[in-house]
Amino acid sequence: MSIQRHDVPSPGIERTFIAVRAALPSANVAAFDAQLEAITHAPVIDLAALDDFLTSWWRIATRAAHDEADWRRMHAEAEQLESGRRQVGRTMAEILARRGREVTS
């Protein structure tokens, strides 16, 4: 198993609508725009939902900017799983059971 180092500085993307949208991979911009429009065109704008929206897209932009190749690879693998071209791997419970261990909660 490998882990990703977290002591590497993350890309400094300002947490504003303009900066986040500009930092997104082009494949995500349409979804960003559609969600923002849905929130801002409601009869009453929910400021908590707007803040949650910005926070979640800022995290996406930061992660994608940190390692764009990894971001594209993750989405390619997800698309393969969703389309059925790639089989889902074993669950953690199955792996542990095969090793004679049991998952407890």
PDB file of C-alpha atoms in Angstrom:
ATOM      1  CA  MET A   1       0.000   0.000   0.000  1.00  0.00           C
ATOM      2  CA  SER A   2       1.275   3.477  -0.691  1.00  0.00           C
ATOM      3  CA  ILE A   3       0.355   6.799   0.788  1.00  0.00           C
ATOM      4  CA  GLN A   4       0.518  10.284  -0.595  1.00  0.00           C
ATOM      5  CA  ARG A   5       2.732  12.819   1.149  1.00  0.00           C
ATOM      6  CA  HIS A   6       0.841  15.719   2.659  1.00  0.00           C
ATOM      7  CA  ASP A   7       3.803  17.949   3.539  1.00  0.00           C
ATOM      8  CA  VAL A   8       4.091  19.111  -0.071  1.00  0.00           C
ATOM      9  CA  PRO A   9       2.655  22.634  -0.416  1.00  0.00           C
ATOM     10  CA  SER A  10      -0.736  22.660  -2.084  1.00  0.00           C
ATOM     11  CA  PRO A  11      -1.440  24.995  -4.994  1.00  0.00           C
ATOM     12  CA  GLY A  12      -2.448  28.417  -3.725  1.00  0.00           C
ATOM     13  CA  ILE A  13      -5.888  28.773  -5.243  1.00  0.00           C
ATOM     14  CA  GLU A  14      -7.813  31.666  -3.800  1.00  0.00           C
ATOM     15  CA  ARG A  15     -11.215  30.601  -2.438  1.00  0.00           C
ATOM     16  CA  THR A  16     -13.300  32.818  -4.736  1.00  0.00           C
ATOM     17  CA  PHE A  17     -15.742  31.856  -7.451  1.00  0.00           C
ATOM     18  CA  ILE A  18     -13.584  33.349 -10.225  1.00  0.00           C
ATOM     19  CA  ALA A  19     -10.321  31.792  -9.012  1.00  0.00           C
ATOM     20  CA  VAL A  20     -11.835  28.366  -8.401  1.00  0.00           C
ATOM     21  CA  ARG A  21     -13.561  28.278 -11.799  1.00  0.00           C
ATOM     22  CA  ALA A  22     -10.340  29.338 -13.533  1.00  0.00           C
ATOM     23  CA  ALA A  23      -8.363  26.580 -11.786  1.00  0.00           C
ATOM     24  CA  LEU A  24     -10.789  23.765 -12.608  1.00  0.00           C
ATOM     25  CA  PRO A  25      -9.979  21.209 -15.298  1.00  0.00           C
ATOM     26  CA  SER A  26     -11.978  22.076 -18.426  1.00  0.00           C
ATOM     27  CA  ALA A  27     -14.070  18.912 -18.052  1.00  0.00           C
ATOM     28  CA  ASN A  28     -15.477  20.228 -14.752  1.00  0.00           C
ATOM     29  CA  VAL A  29     -16.330  23.817 -15.695  1.00  0.00           C
ATOM     30  CA  ALA A  30     -19.791  23.033 -17.105  1.00  0.00           C
ATOM     31  CA  ALA A  31     -20.807  21.204 -13.913  1.00  0.00           C
ATOM     32  CA  PHE A  32     -19.501  24.112 -11.815  1.00  0.00           C
ATOM     33  CA  ASP A  33     -21.509  26.602 -13.896  1.00  0.00           C
ATOM     34  CA  ALA A  34     -24.687  24.508 -13.786  1.00  0.00           C
ATOM     35  CA  GLN A  35     -24.555  24.050 -10.004  1.00  0.00           C
ATOM     36  CA  LEU A  36     -23.785  27.719  -9.401  1.00  0.00           C
ATOM     37  CA  GLU A  37     -26.680  28.760 -11.624  1.00  0.00           C
ATOM     38  CA  ALA A  38     -29.063  26.411  -9.806  1.00  0.00           C
ATOM     39  CA  ILE A  39     -28.095  27.901  -6.432  1.00  0.00           C
ATOM     40  CA  THR A  40     -28.097  31.544  -7.495  1.00  0.00           C
ATOM     41  CA  HIS A  41     -31.338  31.408  -9.480  1.00  0.00           C
ATOM     42  CA  ALA A  42     -33.423  30.087  -6.613  1.00  0.00           C
ATOM     43  CA  PRO A  43     -36.142  32.440  -5.339  1.00  0.00           C
ATOM     44  CA  VAL A  44     -34.130  32.759  -2.109  1.00  0.00           C
ATOM     45  CA  ILE A  45     -30.380  32.198  -2.181  1.00  0.00           C
ATOM     46  CA  ASP A  46     -29.249  29.754   0.489  1.00  0.00           C
ATOM     47  CA  LEU A  47     -25.932  31.212   1.683  1.00  0.00           C
ATOM     48  CA  ALA A  48     -24.942  27.999   3.461  1.00  0.00           C
ATOM     49  CA  ALA A  49     -25.456  26.034   0.233  1.00  0.00           C
ATOM     50  CA  LEU A  50     -23.451  28.647  -1.657  1.00  0.00           C
ATOM     51  CA  ASP A  51     -20.594  28.351   0.857  1.00  0.00           C
ATOM     52  CA  ASP A  52     -20.713  24.524   0.687  1.00  0.00           C
ATOM     53  CA  PHE A  53     -20.668  24.745  -3.112  1.00  0.00           C
ATOM     54  CA  LEU A  54     -17.593  26.987  -3.139  1.00  0.00           C
ATOM     55  CA  THR A  55     -15.775  24.885  -0.552  1.00  0.00           C
ATOM     56  CA  SER A  56     -16.354  21.624  -2.410  1.00  0.00           C
ATOM     57  CA  TRP A  57     -15.302  23.050  -5.788  1.00  0.00           C
ATOM     58  CA  TRP A  58     -12.255  24.712  -4.198  1.00  0.00           C
ATOM     59  CA  ARG A  59     -11.188  21.279  -2.897  1.00  0.00           C
ATOM     60  CA  ILE A  60     -11.643  19.803  -6.364  1.00  0.00           C
ATOM     61  CA  ALA A  61      -9.647  22.607  -7.993  1.00  0.00           C
ATOM     62  CA  THR A  62      -6.864  22.301  -5.418  1.00  0.00           C
ATOM     63  CA  ARG A  63      -6.632  18.527  -5.793  1.00  0.00           C
ATOM     64  CA  ALA A  64      -6.698  18.686  -9.589  1.00  0.00           C
ATOM     65  CA  ALA A  65      -4.056  21.432  -9.680  1.00  0.00           C
ATOM     66  CA  HIS A  66      -1.799  19.529  -7.283  1.00  0.00           C
ATOM     67  CA  ASP A  67      -1.492  16.486  -9.576  1.00  0.00           C
ATOM     68  CA  GLU A  68      -3.404  16.868 -12.827  1.00  0.00           C
ATOM     69  CA  ALA A  69      -2.282  13.486 -14.213  1.00  0.00           C
ATOM     70  CA  ASP A  70      -3.553  11.720 -11.090  1.00  0.00           C
ATOM     71  CA  TRP A  71      -6.846  13.625 -11.351  1.00  0.00           C
ATOM     72  CA  ARG A  72      -7.340  12.514 -14.976  1.00  0.00           C
ATOM     73  CA  ARG A  73      -6.347   8.912 -14.127  1.00  0.00           C
ATOM     74  CA  MET A  74      -8.870   8.795 -11.258  1.00  0.00           C
ATOM     75  CA  HIS A  75     -11.680   9.979 -13.539  1.00  0.00           C
ATOM     76  CA  ALA A  76     -10.692   7.552 -16.297  1.00  0.00           C
ATOM     77  CA  GLU A  77     -10.795   4.652 -13.833  1.00  0.00           C
ATOM     78  CA  ALA A  78     -14.166   5.785 -12.451  1.00  0.00           C
ATOM     79  CA  GLU A  79     -15.592   5.982 -15.981  1.00  0.00           C
ATOM     80  CA  GLN A  80     -14.307   2.463 -16.724  1.00  0.00           C
ATOM     81  CA  LEU A  81     -15.948   1.129 -13.562  1.00  0.00           C
ATOM     82  CA  GLU A  82     -19.255   2.891 -14.278  1.00  0.00           C
ATOM     83  CA  SER A  83     -19.362   1.665 -17.875  1.00  0.00           C
ATOM     84  CA  GLY A  84     -18.555  -1.924 -16.890  1.00  0.00           C
ATOM     85  CA  ARG A  85     -15.319  -2.045 -18.896  1.00  0.00           C
ATOM     86  CA  ARG A  86     -13.413  -2.643 -15.673  1.00  0.00           C
ATOM     87  CA  GLN A  87     -14.459  -4.966 -12.894  1.00  0.00           C
ATOM     88  CA  VAL A  88     -14.724  -3.709  -9.355  1.00  0.00           C
ATOM     89  CA  GLY A  89     -11.950  -5.033  -7.118  1.00  0.00           C
ATOM     90  CA  ARG A  90     -12.347  -6.938  -3.890  1.00  0.00           C
ATOM     91  CA  THR A  91     -13.720  -5.201  -0.832  1.00  0.00           C
ATOM     92  CA  MET A  92     -11.527  -4.683   2.217  1.00  0.00           C
ATOM     93  CA  ALA A  93     -13.627  -7.275   4.077  1.00  0.00           C
ATOM     94  CA  GLU A  94     -12.927  -9.862   1.349  1.00  0.00           C
ATOM     95  CA  ILE A  95      -9.197  -9.169   1.418  1.00  0.00           C
ATOM     96  CA  LEU A  96      -9.036  -9.436   5.201  1.00  0.00           C
ATOM     97  CA  ALA A  97     -11.157 -12.593   5.234  1.00  0.00           C
ATOM     98  CA  ARG A  98      -8.789 -14.174   2.718  1.00  0.00           C
ATOM     99  CA  ARG A  99      -5.931 -13.370   5.119  1.00  0.00           C
ATOM    100  CA  GLY A 100      -7.808 -14.948   8.006  1.00  0.00           C
ATOM    101  CA  ARG A 101      -8.822 -11.673   9.595  1.00  0.00           C
ATOM    102  CA  GLU A 102     -12.219 -10.277  10.238  1.00  0.00           C
ATOM    103  CA  VAL A 103     -13.582  -6.749   9.987  1.00  0.00           C
ATOM    104  CA  THR A 104     -15.028  -5.408  13.198  1.00  0.00           C
ATOM    105  CA  SER A 105     -16.853  -2.162  13.655  1.00  0.00           C
TER     106      SER A 105
END
